[in-house]
Amino acid sequence: MNSKSNTSVPPRLRAEVESILITEDQLARRIKVLAGEIEDDFRGHEMVVVSLLSGTVMFLADLIRHLNLPLRLDFIGVSSYGAGTESGELVFTKELRIDVRNRDVLLVDDILDTGKTLSRVLPKLKALKPRRIKTCVLLNKAARRVENIKADYVGFEIPDFFVIGYGLDFAERYRNLPFVGVLHPHIYKEVSQQVLKK
Ligand code: IMP
Ligand code: MG
């Protein structure tokens, strides 16, 4: 990370956020392009966008306002109750309400990391017999993959850093930051140690 990106971290956050990985401008430009690709592929059919809570909030809002297509939107709540930065056991906190049978579905998540989340959610969606399912993630951390899974649309390929902001959290914090930043390792190390002591 160069010092330029470090100095652009707002002063209030400098003890927690090491650097800005993706700026607001870069996010806005890339998401517009991504939406264009999705629009071309989905034209001619009403689509159902299924978004995973809660990390997708900002990405989703920016993505779908560029999709000039008829669409319906629904959410699946999925939480991994793990300590620190590792995804633990997955728990469904909200089920899909919209009927996706014979529909074209776009499944949206914030980040594809180990792949455990999408490999649990995809079979659940497939069982509802949609016409097709495409997956879209803002970030892809390919180095961490455990499951054999790829996303059809990827905003950015990123290295193995724990990132926060633009919807992504650490312990439910930092979702409101308008950029994607790298979390200072000392933040999650402190939390993991607290958890280990319990
Ligand atoms: P996976 O199941 O390991 O692919 O991880 C997917 C979920 O883990 C994402 O939807 C995020 O909620 C969370 N996650 C993985 N990596 C990060 C990260 O760097 N920052 C914030 N959340 C992450
Ligand atoms: Mg999360």
mmCIF file of C-alpha atoms and ligand atoms in Angstrom:
data_model
loop_
_atom_site.group_PDB
_atom_site.id
_atom_site.type_symbol
_atom_site.label_atom_id
_atom_site.label_comp_id
_atom_site.label_asym_id
_atom_site.label_seq_id
_atom_site.Cartn_x
_atom_site.Cartn_y
_atom_site.Cartn_z
ATOM 1 C CA MET A 1 0.000 0.000 0.000
ATOM 2 C CA ASN A 2 1.449 3.380 -0.856
ATOM 3 C CA SER A 3 1.462 6.293 1.519
ATOM 4 C CA LYS A 4 -0.951 8.206 -0.711
ATOM 5 C CA SER A 5 -3.791 5.777 -0.050
ATOM 6 C CA ASN A 6 -2.906 5.736 3.650
ATOM 7 C CA THR A 7 -3.150 9.493 4.045
ATOM 8 C CA SER A 8 -6.566 9.462 2.377
ATOM 9 C CA VAL A 9 -7.992 7.353 5.209
ATOM 10 C CA PRO A 10 -10.137 9.767 7.241
ATOM 11 C CA PRO A 11 -8.252 10.804 10.419
ATOM 12 C CA ARG A 12 -10.956 9.340 12.682
ATOM 13 C CA LEU A 13 -10.250 5.868 11.233
ATOM 14 C CA ARG A 14 -6.460 5.833 10.909
ATOM 15 C CA ALA A 15 -5.911 3.611 13.952
ATOM 16 C CA GLU A 16 -8.256 0.973 12.518
ATOM 17 C CA VAL A 17 -8.037 1.225 8.746
ATOM 18 C CA GLU A 18 -4.594 0.590 7.280
ATOM 19 C CA SER A 19 -5.312 1.841 3.765
ATOM 20 C CA ILE A 20 -7.957 2.368 1.139
ATOM 21 C CA LEU A 21 -7.963 -0.567 -1.272
ATOM 22 C CA ILE A 22 -10.780 0.611 -3.577
ATOM 23 C CA THR A 23 -11.903 4.229 -3.684
ATOM 24 C CA GLU A 24 -15.460 5.516 -4.073
ATOM 25 C CA ASP A 25 -14.676 6.558 -7.650
ATOM 26 C CA GLN A 26 -13.249 3.178 -8.595
ATOM 27 C CA LEU A 27 -16.295 1.441 -7.094
ATOM 28 C CA ALA A 28 -18.725 3.674 -8.964
ATOM 29 C CA ARG A 29 -16.990 3.245 -12.327
ATOM 30 C CA ARG A 30 -16.578 -0.518 -12.096
ATOM 31 C CA ILE A 31 -20.129 -1.157 -10.879
ATOM 32 C CA LYS A 32 -21.550 0.751 -13.830
ATOM 33 C CA VAL A 33 -19.584 -1.456 -16.235
ATOM 34 C CA LEU A 34 -20.611 -4.621 -14.369
ATOM 35 C CA ALA A 35 -24.276 -3.591 -14.509
ATOM 36 C CA GLY A 36 -23.936 -3.121 -18.267
ATOM 37 C CA GLU A 37 -22.686 -6.697 -18.681
ATOM 38 C CA ILE A 38 -25.490 -8.084 -16.515
ATOM 39 C CA GLU A 39 -28.096 -6.056 -18.400
ATOM 40 C CA ASP A 40 -26.917 -7.500 -21.731
ATOM 41 C CA ASP A 41 -27.064 -11.082 -20.407
ATOM 42 C CA PHE A 42 -30.491 -10.776 -18.763
ATOM 43 C CA ARG A 43 -32.333 -8.782 -21.406
ATOM 44 C CA GLY A 44 -35.671 -10.223 -22.483
ATOM 45 C CA HIS A 45 -36.655 -11.881 -19.211
ATOM 46 C CA GLU A 46 -37.854 -10.477 -15.924
ATOM 47 C CA MET A 47 -35.099 -11.150 -13.450
ATOM 48 C CA VAL A 48 -35.135 -11.830 -9.739
ATOM 49 C CA VAL A 49 -32.217 -10.368 -7.838
ATOM 50 C CA VAL A 50 -31.505 -12.369 -4.684
ATOM 51 C CA SER A 51 -29.134 -10.565 -2.382
ATOM 52 C CA LEU A 52 -27.425 -11.914 0.724
ATOM 53 C CA LEU A 53 -27.776 -9.837 3.878
ATOM 54 C CA SER A 54 -26.177 -7.651 5.144
ATOM 55 C CA GLY A 55 -22.869 -7.086 3.365
ATOM 56 C CA THR A 56 -24.419 -6.391 -0.037
ATOM 57 C CA VAL A 57 -26.438 -3.296 0.961
ATOM 58 C CA MET A 58 -24.316 -0.625 -0.706
ATOM 59 C CA PHE A 59 -23.148 -2.666 -3.679
ATOM 60 C CA LEU A 60 -26.696 -3.842 -4.356
ATOM 61 C CA ALA A 61 -28.163 -0.340 -4.199
ATOM 62 C CA ASP A 62 -25.572 0.986 -6.635
ATOM 63 C CA LEU A 63 -25.739 -2.033 -8.955
ATOM 64 C CA ILE A 64 -29.489 -2.271 -9.407
ATOM 65 C CA ARG A 65 -30.010 1.429 -10.064
ATOM 66 C CA HIS A 66 -27.922 0.856 -13.215
ATOM 67 C CA LEU A 67 -29.959 -2.172 -14.300
ATOM 68 C CA ASN A 68 -32.451 -0.833 -16.788
ATOM 69 C CA LEU A 69 -34.585 -4.011 -16.803
ATOM 70 C CA PRO A 70 -37.753 -5.197 -15.099
ATOM 71 C CA LEU A 71 -36.633 -6.889 -11.914
ATOM 72 C CA ARG A 72 -37.856 -8.073 -8.564
ATOM 73 C CA LEU A 73 -35.690 -8.016 -5.476
ATOM 74 C CA ASP A 74 -35.538 -10.277 -2.456
ATOM 75 C CA PHE A 75 -33.072 -11.160 0.274
ATOM 76 C CA ILE A 76 -31.687 -14.238 1.958
ATOM 77 C CA GLY A 77 -30.319 -13.720 5.442
ATOM 78 C CA VAL A 78 -27.231 -15.725 6.139
ATOM 79 C CA SER A 79 -24.832 -15.233 8.988
ATOM 80 C CA SER A 80 -21.667 -17.010 9.891
ATOM 81 C CA TYR A 81 -21.253 -17.132 13.610
ATOM 82 C CA GLY A 82 -17.516 -17.456 13.700
ATOM 83 C CA ALA A 83 -14.915 -15.673 15.763
ATOM 84 C CA GLY A 84 -12.918 -12.883 14.179
ATOM 85 C CA THR A 85 -12.295 -13.118 10.454
ATOM 86 C CA GLU A 86 -12.959 -16.815 9.884
ATOM 87 C CA SER A 87 -16.391 -17.847 8.654
ATOM 88 C CA GLY A 88 -17.946 -20.221 11.153
ATOM 89 C CA GLU A 89 -21.164 -22.184 11.010
ATOM 90 C CA LEU A 90 -23.762 -20.740 8.617
ATOM 91 C CA VAL A 91 -27.180 -19.847 9.959
ATOM 92 C CA PHE A 92 -30.111 -18.741 7.782
ATOM 93 C CA THR A 93 -31.782 -15.687 9.334
ATOM 94 C CA LYS A 94 -34.212 -14.863 6.507
ATOM 95 C CA GLU A 95 -35.677 -17.100 3.830
ATOM 96 C CA LEU A 96 -36.590 -16.106 0.278
ATOM 97 C CA ARG A 97 -40.202 -14.950 -0.204
ATOM 98 C CA ILE A 98 -40.431 -14.417 -3.967
ATOM 99 C CA ASP A 99 -41.179 -17.475 -6.130
ATOM 100 C CA VAL A 100 -38.187 -17.968 -8.443
ATOM 101 C CA ARG A 101 -39.474 -21.010 -10.342
ATOM 102 C CA ASN A 102 -38.665 -20.624 -14.067
ATOM 103 C CA ARG A 103 -37.135 -17.201 -13.392
ATOM 104 C CA ASP A 104 -33.706 -15.839 -14.228
ATOM 105 C CA VAL A 105 -31.976 -15.294 -10.905
ATOM 106 C CA LEU A 106 -28.995 -13.111 -10.111
ATOM 107 C CA LEU A 107 -27.497 -14.068 -6.747
ATOM 108 C CA VAL A 108 -25.517 -11.186 -5.252
ATOM 109 C CA ASP A 109 -22.945 -11.360 -2.455
ATOM 110 C CA ASP A 110 -20.362 -8.933 -1.145
ATOM 111 C CA ILE A 111 -17.270 -11.132 -1.261
ATOM 112 C CA LEU A 112 -16.332 -14.614 -2.378
ATOM 113 C CA ASP A 113 -13.761 -15.842 0.123
ATOM 114 C CA THR A 114 -13.608 -19.546 1.032
ATOM 115 C CA GLY A 115 -16.754 -20.119 -1.044
ATOM 116 C CA LYS A 116 -18.590 -21.805 1.826
ATOM 117 C CA THR A 117 -21.466 -19.329 1.816
ATOM 118 C CA LEU A 118 -22.267 -19.568 -1.888
ATOM 119 C CA SER A 119 -21.811 -23.335 -1.920
ATOM 120 C CA ARG A 120 -24.470 -23.564 0.815
ATOM 121 C CA VAL A 121 -26.870 -21.031 -0.726
ATOM 122 C CA LEU A 122 -26.699 -22.177 -4.367
ATOM 123 C CA PRO A 123 -28.163 -25.690 -3.852
ATOM 124 C CA LYS A 124 -30.962 -24.154 -1.775
ATOM 125 C CA LEU A 125 -31.814 -21.798 -4.642
ATOM 126 C CA LYS A 126 -31.451 -24.484 -7.314
ATOM 127 C CA ALA A 127 -33.986 -26.615 -5.453
ATOM 128 C CA LEU A 128 -36.551 -23.867 -6.172
ATOM 129 C CA LYS A 129 -36.157 -24.605 -9.917
ATOM 130 C CA PRO A 130 -35.222 -21.233 -11.412
ATOM 131 C CA ARG A 131 -34.609 -21.119 -15.198
ATOM 132 C CA ARG A 132 -31.021 -20.146 -14.494
ATOM 133 C CA ILE A 133 -28.853 -18.707 -11.732
ATOM 134 C CA LYS A 134 -25.914 -16.373 -12.218
ATOM 135 C CA THR A 135 -23.736 -15.251 -9.336
ATOM 136 C CA CYS A 136 -22.341 -11.777 -8.826
ATOM 137 C CA VAL A 137 -19.865 -10.664 -6.164
ATOM 138 C CA LEU A 138 -18.273 -7.297 -5.593
ATOM 139 C CA LEU A 139 -14.973 -8.809 -4.446
ATOM 140 C CA ASN A 140 -13.170 -12.055 -5.157
ATOM 141 C CA LYS A 141 -10.428 -13.250 -2.799
ATOM 142 C CA ALA A 142 -9.345 -16.233 -4.889
ATOM 143 C CA ALA A 143 -6.337 -17.081 -2.676
ATOM 144 C CA ARG A 144 -8.647 -18.161 0.151
ATOM 145 C CA ARG A 145 -10.903 -20.505 -1.816
ATOM 146 C CA VAL A 146 -11.734 -23.837 -0.203
ATOM 147 C CA GLU A 147 -14.844 -24.795 -2.213
ATOM 148 C CA ASN A 148 -14.733 -25.327 -5.973
ATOM 149 C CA ILE A 149 -16.831 -22.317 -6.900
ATOM 150 C CA LYS A 150 -16.569 -19.303 -9.239
ATOM 151 C CA ALA A 151 -18.719 -16.215 -9.596
ATOM 152 C CA ASP A 152 -20.101 -15.275 -13.024
ATOM 153 C CA TYR A 153 -19.631 -11.542 -12.422
ATOM 154 C CA VAL A 154 -16.816 -10.134 -10.286
ATOM 155 C CA GLY A 155 -16.291 -6.479 -9.457
ATOM 156 C CA PHE A 156 -12.686 -6.652 -8.258
ATOM 157 C CA GLU A 157 -10.073 -9.343 -7.674
ATOM 158 C CA ILE A 158 -8.403 -8.610 -4.348
ATOM 159 C CA PRO A 159 -5.422 -10.043 -2.434
ATOM 160 C CA ASP A 160 -5.767 -11.855 0.876
ATOM 161 C CA PHE A 161 -6.472 -8.870 3.143
ATOM 162 C CA PHE A 162 -9.385 -8.598 5.536
ATOM 163 C CA VAL A 163 -11.380 -5.724 4.065
ATOM 164 C CA ILE A 164 -14.145 -3.559 5.457
ATOM 165 C CA GLY A 165 -16.420 -0.777 4.253
ATOM 166 C CA TYR A 166 -18.914 -0.326 1.420
ATOM 167 C CA GLY A 167 -21.196 -2.815 3.191
ATOM 168 C CA LEU A 168 -18.494 -5.172 4.445
ATOM 169 C CA ASP A 169 -18.084 -5.514 8.171
ATOM 170 C CA PHE A 170 -15.846 -6.654 10.921
ATOM 171 C CA ALA A 171 -18.027 -7.634 13.920
ATOM 172 C CA GLU A 172 -20.903 -5.635 12.275
ATOM 173 C CA ARG A 173 -18.833 -2.425 12.200
ATOM 174 C CA TYR A 174 -17.508 -0.288 9.331
ATOM 175 C CA ARG A 175 -20.331 -1.103 6.875
ATOM 176 C CA ASN A 176 -20.997 2.620 6.390
ATOM 177 C CA LEU A 177 -17.573 3.528 4.998
ATOM 178 C CA PRO A 178 -17.919 4.692 1.371
ATOM 179 C CA PHE A 179 -14.698 2.917 0.268
ATOM 180 C CA VAL A 180 -13.250 -0.589 0.643
ATOM 181 C CA GLY A 181 -10.417 -0.430 3.160
ATOM 182 C CA VAL A 182 -7.933 -2.836 4.688
ATOM 183 C CA LEU A 183 -8.524 -3.478 8.369
ATOM 184 C CA HIS A 184 -5.485 -3.137 10.621
ATOM 185 C CA PRO A 185 -4.527 -6.692 11.680
ATOM 186 C CA HIS A 186 -4.206 -5.543 15.310
ATOM 187 C CA ILE A 187 -8.013 -4.985 15.359
ATOM 188 C CA TYR A 188 -8.933 -8.572 14.586
ATOM 189 C CA LYS A 189 -6.012 -10.042 16.517
ATOM 190 C CA GLU A 190 -7.285 -8.311 19.675
ATOM 191 C CA VAL A 191 -10.772 -9.692 19.106
ATOM 192 C CA SER A 192 -9.570 -13.254 18.398
ATOM 193 C CA GLN A 193 -7.505 -13.174 21.597
ATOM 194 C CA GLN A 194 -10.528 -12.034 23.597
ATOM 195 C CA VAL A 195 -12.521 -14.898 22.105
ATOM 196 C CA LEU A 196 -9.778 -17.443 22.813
ATOM 197 C CA LYS A 197 -9.570 -16.354 26.458
ATOM 198 C CA LYS A 198 -13.276 -17.067 27.004
HETATM 199 P P1 IMP B 1 -17.052 -17.349 2.348
HETATM 200 O O1 IMP B 1 -18.224 -18.124 2.821
HETATM 201 O O2 IMP B 1 -15.775 -17.741 3.069
HETATM 202 O O3 IMP B 1 -16.880 -17.306 0.845
HETATM 203 O O4 IMP B 1 -17.208 -15.863 2.840
HETATM 204 C C1 IMP B 1 -18.257 -15.110 2.477
HETATM 205 C C2 IMP B 1 -18.668 -14.198 3.597
HETATM 206 O O5 IMP B 1 -17.646 -13.995 4.579
HETATM 207 C C3 IMP B 1 -18.940 -12.849 2.990
HETATM 208 O O6 IMP B 1 -20.300 -12.740 2.596
HETATM 209 C C4 IMP B 1 -18.557 -11.924 4.100
HETATM 210 O O7 IMP B 1 -19.681 -11.686 4.932
HETATM 211 C C5 IMP B 1 -17.500 -12.641 4.895
HETATM 212 N N1 IMP B 1 -16.124 -12.191 4.526
HETATM 213 C C6 IMP B 1 -15.177 -12.895 3.914
HETATM 214 N N2 IMP B 1 -14.048 -12.176 3.736
HETATM 215 C C7 IMP B 1 -14.307 -10.959 4.260
HETATM 216 C C8 IMP B 1 -13.538 -9.746 4.374
HETATM 217 O O8 IMP B 1 -12.369 -9.605 3.958
HETATM 218 N N3 IMP B 1 -14.181 -8.704 4.962
HETATM 219 C C9 IMP B 1 -15.455 -8.774 5.439
HETATM 220 N N4 IMP B 1 -16.204 -9.872 5.336
HETATM 221 C C10 IMP B 1 -15.636 -10.962 4.758
HETATM 222 MG MG MG B 2 -20.072 -10.488 6.916
#
